[in-house]
PDB file of C-alpha atoms and ligand atoms in Angstrom:
ATOM      1  CA  MET A   3       2.847 -15.396  24.834  1.00 70.00           C
ATOM      2  CA  ASN A   4       2.826 -11.829  23.506  1.00 88.00           C
ATOM      3  CA  GLU A   5       1.013 -11.543  20.138  1.00 92.00           C
ATOM      4  CA  ILE A   6       3.316  -8.707  18.994  1.00 94.00           C
ATOM      5  CA  LYS A   7       6.905  -9.900  18.650  1.00 95.00           C
ATOM      6  CA  LYS A   8       8.470  -6.487  18.010  1.00 97.00           C
ATOM      7  CA  ILE A   9       7.960  -3.010  16.596  1.00 98.00           C
ATOM      8  CA  LEU A  10       9.577  -2.877  13.152  1.00 98.00           C
ATOM      9  CA  ILE A  11       8.832   0.776  12.253  1.00 98.00           C
ATOM     10  CA  LYS A  12       7.668   3.202  14.868  1.00 98.00           C
ATOM     11  CA  GLU A  13       4.960   5.846  14.488  1.00 98.00           C
ATOM     12  CA  SER A  14       7.354   8.809  14.474  1.00 98.00           C
ATOM     13  CA  ASP A  15       9.510   7.262  11.713  1.00 98.00           C
ATOM     14  CA  ILE A  16       6.396   6.500   9.624  1.00 98.00           C
ATOM     15  CA  LYS A  17       5.210  10.083  10.027  1.00 98.00           C
ATOM     16  CA  ARG A  18       8.554  11.546   8.943  1.00 98.00           C
ATOM     17  CA  LYS A  19       8.856   9.256   5.919  1.00 98.00           C
ATOM     18  CA  VAL A  20       5.252   9.761   4.759  1.00 98.00           C
ATOM     19  CA  LYS A  21       5.849  13.523   4.713  1.00 98.00           C
ATOM     20  CA  GLU A  22       9.094  13.052   2.763  1.00 98.00           C
ATOM     21  CA  VAL A  23       7.421  10.847   0.120  1.00 98.00           C
ATOM     22  CA  ALA A  24       4.442  13.244  -0.103  1.00 98.00           C
ATOM     23  CA  ASP A  25       6.860  16.133  -0.745  1.00 98.00           C
ATOM     24  CA  THR A  26       8.493  14.135  -3.569  1.00 98.00           C
ATOM     25  CA  VAL A  27       5.076  13.391  -5.111  1.00 98.00           C
ATOM     26  CA  THR A  28       4.151  17.078  -4.849  1.00 98.00           C
ATOM     27  CA  ALA A  29       7.361  18.088  -6.623  1.00 98.00           C
ATOM     28  CA  ASP A  30       7.071  15.399  -9.324  1.00 98.00           C
ATOM     29  CA  TYR A  31       3.515  16.386 -10.302  1.00 98.00           C
ATOM     30  CA  ALA A  32       3.944  20.153  -9.874  1.00 98.00           C
ATOM     31  CA  GLY A  33       1.328  22.054 -11.898  1.00 97.00           C
ATOM     32  CA  GLU A  34      -0.643  18.848 -12.617  1.00 98.00           C
ATOM     33  CA  LYS A  35      -3.787  17.314 -11.174  1.00 98.00           C
ATOM     34  CA  LEU A  36      -3.494  13.932  -9.486  1.00 98.00           C
ATOM     35  CA  LEU A  37      -5.966  11.114  -8.820  1.00 98.00           C
ATOM     36  CA  ALA A  38      -4.839   9.175  -5.741  1.00 98.00           C
ATOM     37  CA  VAL A  39      -6.312   5.664  -5.586  1.00 98.00           C
ATOM     38  CA  CYS A  40      -6.434   3.867  -2.247  1.00 98.00           C
ATOM     39  CA  VAL A  41      -6.254   0.080  -2.316  1.00 97.00           C
ATOM     40  CA  LEU A  42      -8.620  -0.933   0.483  1.00 96.00           C
ATOM     41  CA  ARG A  43      -8.406  -1.959   3.177  1.00 95.00           C
ATOM     42  CA  GLY A  44      -4.713  -2.184   4.010  1.00 96.00           C
ATOM     43  CA  ALA A  45      -3.670   1.187   2.562  1.00 98.00           C
ATOM     44  CA  SER A  46      -6.464   3.185   4.223  1.00 98.00           C
ATOM     45  CA  ILE A  47      -4.456   4.654   7.103  1.00 98.00           C
ATOM     46  CA  PHE A  48      -1.342   5.333   4.999  1.00 98.00           C
ATOM     47  CA  PHE A  49      -3.553   6.902   2.308  1.00 98.00           C
ATOM     48  CA  ALA A  50      -5.291   9.247   4.757  1.00 98.00           C
ATOM     49  CA  ASP A  51      -1.940  10.478   6.094  1.00 98.00           C
ATOM     50  CA  LEU A  52      -0.242  10.672   2.679  1.00 98.00           C
ATOM     51  CA  VAL A  53      -2.892  12.628   0.768  1.00 98.00           C
ATOM     52  CA  ARG A  54      -3.092  15.263   3.513  1.00 98.00           C
ATOM     53  CA  GLU A  55       0.631  15.945   3.030  1.00 98.00           C
ATOM     54  CA  ILE A  56       0.457  16.169  -0.794  1.00 98.00           C
ATOM     55  CA  ASN A  57       0.107  19.756  -1.946  1.00 98.00           C
ATOM     56  CA  LEU A  58      -1.644  19.313  -5.321  1.00 98.00           C
ATOM     57  CA  ASP A  59      -5.106  19.540  -6.871  1.00 98.00           C
ATOM     58  CA  LEU A  60      -6.132  16.046  -5.737  1.00 98.00           C
ATOM     59  CA  GLU A  61      -8.996  13.683  -6.429  1.00 98.00           C
ATOM     60  CA  LEU A  62      -9.446  10.527  -4.350  1.00 98.00           C
ATOM     61  CA  ASP A  63     -10.882   7.163  -5.329  1.00 98.00           C
ATOM     62  CA  PHE A  64     -10.968   3.723  -3.746  1.00 98.00           C
ATOM     63  CA  ILE A  65     -10.667   0.165  -4.951  1.00 98.00           C
ATOM     64  CA  SER A  66     -10.597  -3.151  -3.214  1.00 96.00           C
ATOM     65  CA  ALA A  67      -8.604  -6.098  -4.453  1.00 90.00           C
ATOM     66  CA  SER A  68      -7.146  -9.084  -2.725  1.00 78.00           C
ATOM     67  CA  SER A  69      -4.517 -11.681  -3.515  1.00 72.00           C
ATOM     68  CA  TYR A  70      -4.659 -13.275  -0.106  1.00 58.00           C
ATOM     69  CA  GLY A  71      -7.137 -15.733   1.346  1.00 54.00           C
ATOM     70  CA  SER A  72      -6.579 -15.748   5.081  1.00 52.00           C
ATOM     71  CA  GLY A  73      -3.422 -16.053   7.136  1.00 56.00           C
ATOM     72  CA  THR A  74       0.006 -15.145   5.825  1.00 59.00           C
ATOM     73  CA  SER A  75       0.393 -16.978   2.522  1.00 58.00           C
ATOM     74  CA  SER A  76      -0.673 -15.777  -0.923  1.00 60.00           C
ATOM     75  CA  SER A  77      -3.262 -17.647  -2.958  1.00 60.00           C
ATOM     76  CA  GLY A  78      -1.697 -16.248  -6.147  1.00 68.00           C
ATOM     77  CA  GLU A  79      -5.136 -15.181  -7.372  1.00 77.00           C
ATOM     78  CA  VAL A  80      -6.369 -11.587  -7.500  1.00 87.00           C
ATOM     79  CA  LYS A  81      -9.997 -10.637  -7.001  1.00 84.00           C
ATOM     80  CA  MET A  82     -11.322  -7.148  -7.795  1.00 90.00           C
ATOM     81  CA  ILE A  83     -13.877  -6.647  -5.039  1.00 93.00           C
ATOM     82  CA  LYS A  84     -14.641  -2.959  -5.691  1.00 96.00           C
ATOM     83  CA  ASP A  85     -13.654  -1.086  -8.855  1.00 97.00           C
ATOM     84  CA  LEU A  86     -13.002   2.659  -9.265  1.00 97.00           C
ATOM     85  CA  SER A  87     -16.020   4.969  -9.127  1.00 97.00           C
ATOM     86  CA  GLU A  88     -14.917   7.188 -12.047  1.00 96.00           C
ATOM     87  CA  PRO A  89     -13.133   6.770 -15.413  1.00 97.00           C
ATOM     88  CA  ILE A  90      -9.384   7.499 -15.356  1.00 98.00           C
ATOM     89  CA  ALA A  91      -8.754   8.328 -19.033  1.00 98.00           C
ATOM     90  CA  GLY A  92      -6.396  11.304 -19.369  1.00 98.00           C
ATOM     91  CA  LYS A  93      -5.655  11.492 -15.621  1.00 98.00           C
ATOM     92  CA  ASN A  94      -2.458  11.175 -13.630  1.00 98.00           C
ATOM     93  CA  VAL A  95      -3.158   8.128 -11.462  1.00 98.00           C
ATOM     94  CA  LEU A  96      -1.202   7.211  -8.342  1.00 98.00           C
ATOM     95  CA  ILE A  97      -2.114   3.834  -6.862  1.00 98.00           C
ATOM     96  CA  VAL A  98      -1.488   3.854  -3.105  1.00 98.00           C
ATOM     97  CA  GLU A  99      -0.862   0.430  -1.549  1.00 98.00           C
ATOM     98  CA  ASP A 100       0.144  -0.811   1.901  1.00 98.00           C
ATOM     99  CA  ILE A 101       2.748  -3.367   0.852  1.00 97.00           C
ATOM    100  CA  VAL A 102       4.232  -4.869  -2.290  1.00 96.00           C
ATOM    101  CA  ASP A 103       5.001  -8.485  -1.505  1.00 94.00           C
ATOM    102  CA  THR A 104       4.953 -10.866  -4.500  1.00 92.00           C
ATOM    103  CA  GLY A 105       3.776  -7.912  -6.644  1.00 94.00           C
ATOM    104  CA  ILE A 106       0.927 -10.010  -8.068  1.00 93.00           C
ATOM    105  CA  THR A 107      -1.864  -7.682  -6.851  1.00 92.00           C
ATOM    106  CA  LEU A 108      -0.308  -4.507  -8.232  1.00 95.00           C
ATOM    107  CA  SER A 109       0.783  -6.073 -11.519  1.00 94.00           C
ATOM    108  CA  TYR A 110      -2.832  -7.097 -12.025  1.00 93.00           C
ATOM    109  CA  LEU A 111      -4.191  -3.648 -11.108  1.00 95.00           C
ATOM    110  CA  LYS A 112      -1.608  -1.870 -13.268  1.00 95.00           C
ATOM    111  CA  LYS A 113      -2.556  -4.020 -16.245  1.00 94.00           C
ATOM    112  CA  ILE A 114      -6.270  -3.290 -15.830  1.00 94.00           C
ATOM    113  CA  PHE A 115      -5.727   0.450 -15.277  1.00 97.00           C
ATOM    114  CA  ALA A 116      -3.345   0.746 -18.241  1.00 97.00           C
ATOM    115  CA  THR A 117      -6.124  -0.397 -20.590  1.00 97.00           C
ATOM    116  CA  ARG A 118      -8.209   2.619 -19.478  1.00 97.00           C
ATOM    117  CA  ASN A 119      -5.765   5.166 -20.993  1.00 98.00           C
ATOM    118  CA  PRO A 120      -4.611   7.215 -17.995  1.00 98.00           C
ATOM    119  CA  LYS A 121      -2.214  10.088 -18.716  1.00 98.00           C
ATOM    120  CA  SER A 122       0.261   8.478 -16.303  1.00 98.00           C
ATOM    121  CA  LEU A 123       0.192   5.560 -13.886  1.00 98.00           C
ATOM    122  CA  ARG A 124       2.489   5.148 -10.881  1.00 98.00           C
ATOM    123  CA  ILE A 125       2.586   3.223  -7.619  1.00 98.00           C
ATOM    124  CA  CYS A 126       3.255   4.475  -4.117  1.00 98.00           C
ATOM    125  CA  THR A 127       3.665   1.872  -1.385  1.00 98.00           C
ATOM    126  CA  LEU A 128       4.261   2.153   2.331  1.00 98.00           C
ATOM    127  CA  LEU A 129       6.249  -1.086   2.508  1.00 98.00           C
ATOM    128  CA  ASP A 130       8.229  -3.111   0.008  1.00 98.00           C
ATOM    129  CA  LYS A 131       9.382  -6.715   0.460  1.00 96.00           C
ATOM    130  CA  PRO A 132      11.535  -7.119  -2.688  1.00 94.00           C
ATOM    131  CA  SER A 133      12.885 -10.509  -1.578  1.00 93.00           C
ATOM    132  CA  ARG A 134       9.407 -12.019  -2.088  1.00 90.00           C
ATOM    133  CA  ARG A 135       8.812 -10.636  -5.584  1.00 93.00           C
ATOM    134  CA  LYS A 136       7.361 -12.968  -8.241  1.00 92.00           C
ATOM    135  CA  THR A 137       6.816 -10.222 -10.848  1.00 93.00           C
ATOM    136  CA  GLU A 138       8.931  -7.436 -12.373  1.00 93.00           C
ATOM    137  CA  LEU A 139       6.986  -4.778 -10.489  1.00 94.00           C
ATOM    138  CA  VAL A 140       8.988  -1.831  -9.101  1.00 95.00           C
ATOM    139  CA  PRO A 141       7.013   0.850  -7.214  1.00 97.00           C
ATOM    140  CA  GLU A 142       7.935   4.408  -8.186  1.00 98.00           C
ATOM    141  CA  TYR A 143       7.520   5.593  -4.576  1.00 98.00           C
ATOM    142  CA  ARG A 144       8.063   3.605  -1.414  1.00 98.00           C
ATOM    143  CA  CYS A 145       8.503   4.549   2.207  1.00 98.00           C
ATOM    144  CA  PHE A 146      10.305   1.506   3.627  1.00 98.00           C
ATOM    145  CA  GLU A 147      11.965  -1.659   2.376  1.00 98.00           C
ATOM    146  CA  ILE A 148      11.451  -4.457   4.897  1.00 97.00           C
ATOM    147  CA  PRO A 149      12.794  -7.993   5.301  1.00 96.00           C
ATOM    148  CA  ASN A 150      10.697 -11.095   4.693  1.00 94.00           C
ATOM    149  CA  GLU A 151       8.603 -10.926   7.848  1.00 93.00           C
ATOM    150  CA  PHE A 152       4.826 -10.796   8.176  1.00 93.00           C
ATOM    151  CA  VAL A 153       3.909  -7.364   9.515  1.00 97.00           C
ATOM    152  CA  VAL A 154       0.747  -5.782  10.916  1.00 97.00           C
ATOM    153  CA  GLY A 155      -0.384  -2.348  12.036  1.00 98.00           C
ATOM    154  CA  TYR A 156      -0.822   1.072  10.388  1.00 98.00           C
ATOM    155  CA  GLY A 157      -3.536  -0.511   8.215  1.00 98.00           C
ATOM    156  CA  LEU A 158      -2.034  -3.964   7.719  1.00 98.00           C
ATOM    157  CA  ASP A 159      -3.833  -6.966   9.180  1.00 96.00           C
ATOM    158  CA  TYR A 160      -3.537 -10.571  10.147  1.00 95.00           C
ATOM    159  CA  ASN A 161      -6.995 -12.103   9.575  1.00 93.00           C
ATOM    160  CA  GLU A 162      -8.509  -8.581   9.946  1.00 94.00           C
ATOM    161  CA  ARG A 163      -6.811  -7.951  13.326  1.00 95.00           C
ATOM    162  CA  PHE A 164      -4.202  -5.340  14.302  1.00 97.00           C
ATOM    163  CA  ARG A 165      -5.011  -2.763  11.562  1.00 98.00           C
ATOM    164  CA  ALA A 166      -5.348   0.125  14.032  1.00 98.00           C
ATOM    165  CA  LEU A 167      -1.920  -0.233  15.659  1.00 98.00           C
ATOM    166  CA  LYS A 168       0.093   2.976  15.288  1.00 98.00           C
ATOM    167  CA  ASP A 169       3.402   1.223  14.559  1.00 98.00           C
ATOM    168  CA  VAL A 170       4.283  -1.417  11.957  1.00 98.00           C
ATOM    169  CA  CYS A 171       4.888  -4.566  14.005  1.00 98.00           C
ATOM    170  CA  VAL A 172       5.964  -8.164  13.533  1.00 97.00           C
ATOM    171  CA  ILE A 173       3.514 -10.675  14.999  1.00 93.00           C
ATOM    172  CA  ASN A 174       4.288 -13.818  16.888  1.00 90.00           C
ATOM    173  CA  GLU A 175       2.528 -16.272  14.611  1.00 82.00           C
ATOM    174  CA  ASP A 176       2.439 -19.039  17.230  1.00 83.00           C
ATOM    175  CA  ALA A 177       0.611 -16.723  19.627  1.00 82.00           C
ATOM    176  CA  VAL A 178      -2.090 -15.459  17.219  1.00 82.00           C
ATOM    177  CA  LYS A 179      -3.006 -18.830  15.667  1.00 76.00           C
TER     178      LYS A 179
HETATM  179  P1  LIG B 225       1.164  -9.209  -3.275  1.00 58.16           P
HETATM  180  O1  LIG B 225       0.120  -9.359  -4.330  1.00 58.16           O
HETATM  181  O2  LIG B 225       1.800 -10.534  -2.929  1.00 58.16           O
HETATM  182  O3  LIG B 225       2.194  -8.149  -3.552  1.00 58.16           O
HETATM  183  O4  LIG B 225       0.422  -8.878  -1.933  1.00 58.16           O
HETATM  184  C1  LIG B 225      -0.106  -7.693  -1.634  1.00 58.16           C
HETATM  185  C2  LIG B 225      -1.103  -7.810  -0.504  1.00 58.16           C
HETATM  186  O5  LIG B 225      -0.819  -8.912   0.389  1.00 58.16           O
HETATM  187  C3  LIG B 225      -1.017  -6.592   0.342  1.00 58.16           C
HETATM  188  O6  LIG B 225      -1.860  -5.581  -0.140  1.00 58.16           O
HETATM  189  C4  LIG B 225      -1.418  -7.097   1.697  1.00 58.16           C
HETATM  190  O7  LIG B 225      -2.801  -7.034   1.842  1.00 58.16           O
HETATM  191  C5  LIG B 225      -0.994  -8.542   1.725  1.00 58.16           C
HETATM  192  N1  LIG B 225       0.295  -8.709   2.447  1.00 58.16           N
HETATM  193  C6  LIG B 225       1.491  -9.053   1.951  1.00 58.16           C
HETATM  194  N2  LIG B 225       2.438  -9.102   2.902  1.00 58.16           N
HETATM  195  C7  LIG B 225       1.815  -8.760   4.047  1.00 58.16           C
HETATM  196  C8  LIG B 225       2.273  -8.592   5.416  1.00 58.16           C
HETATM  197  O8  LIG B 225       3.444  -8.766   5.784  1.00 58.16           O
HETATM  198  N3  LIG B 225       1.322  -8.224   6.315  1.00 58.16           N
HETATM  199  C9  LIG B 225       0.017  -7.998   5.978  1.00 58.16           C
HETATM  200  N4  LIG B 225      -0.445  -8.134   4.724  1.00 58.16           N
HETATM  201  C10 LIG B 225       0.445  -8.514   3.770  1.00 58.16           C
END
């Protein structure tokens, strides 16, 4: 049985949309500095492509947080595995995430970051699954809204596999188990 059920978003469509969202970010923060924060590991590939299309005075930082154990269901708990390297007080902060699912991870991160007095705080996500939301979280920037399917590729994993695929794909869960 094939482990990949289908391609949901192909490489060329991702590329076009990432450029479009980067142009919007560039316009929205015109004349300002921006700190782009990558949520490891899922957002790493999206982040690398996005920041290279943003035409601003940029700083980059990295955090690691997880609301998932293994497999495809959320544990509902968030762990901060690696915090930011620098203070964010007075800075425009853009958190870059791979996917907003329940919204629990980003609500937690937003709450922590907000206590550190950034000048502004926004979220940019590659994928959004609004049908799964358990919080009020609405990302300011998003590339694609997707249905309630577990996806991999372009940074997203299933038990650490499939991150390097160029397209966003739906896996055949029976085949990968
Ligand atoms: P949330 O806290 O439920 O919004 O979950 C966010 C995190 O869950 C993401 O950063 C992903 O790591 C993971 N996640 C949620 N849905 C998927 C999916 O369809 N494929 C891969 N990872 C996912």
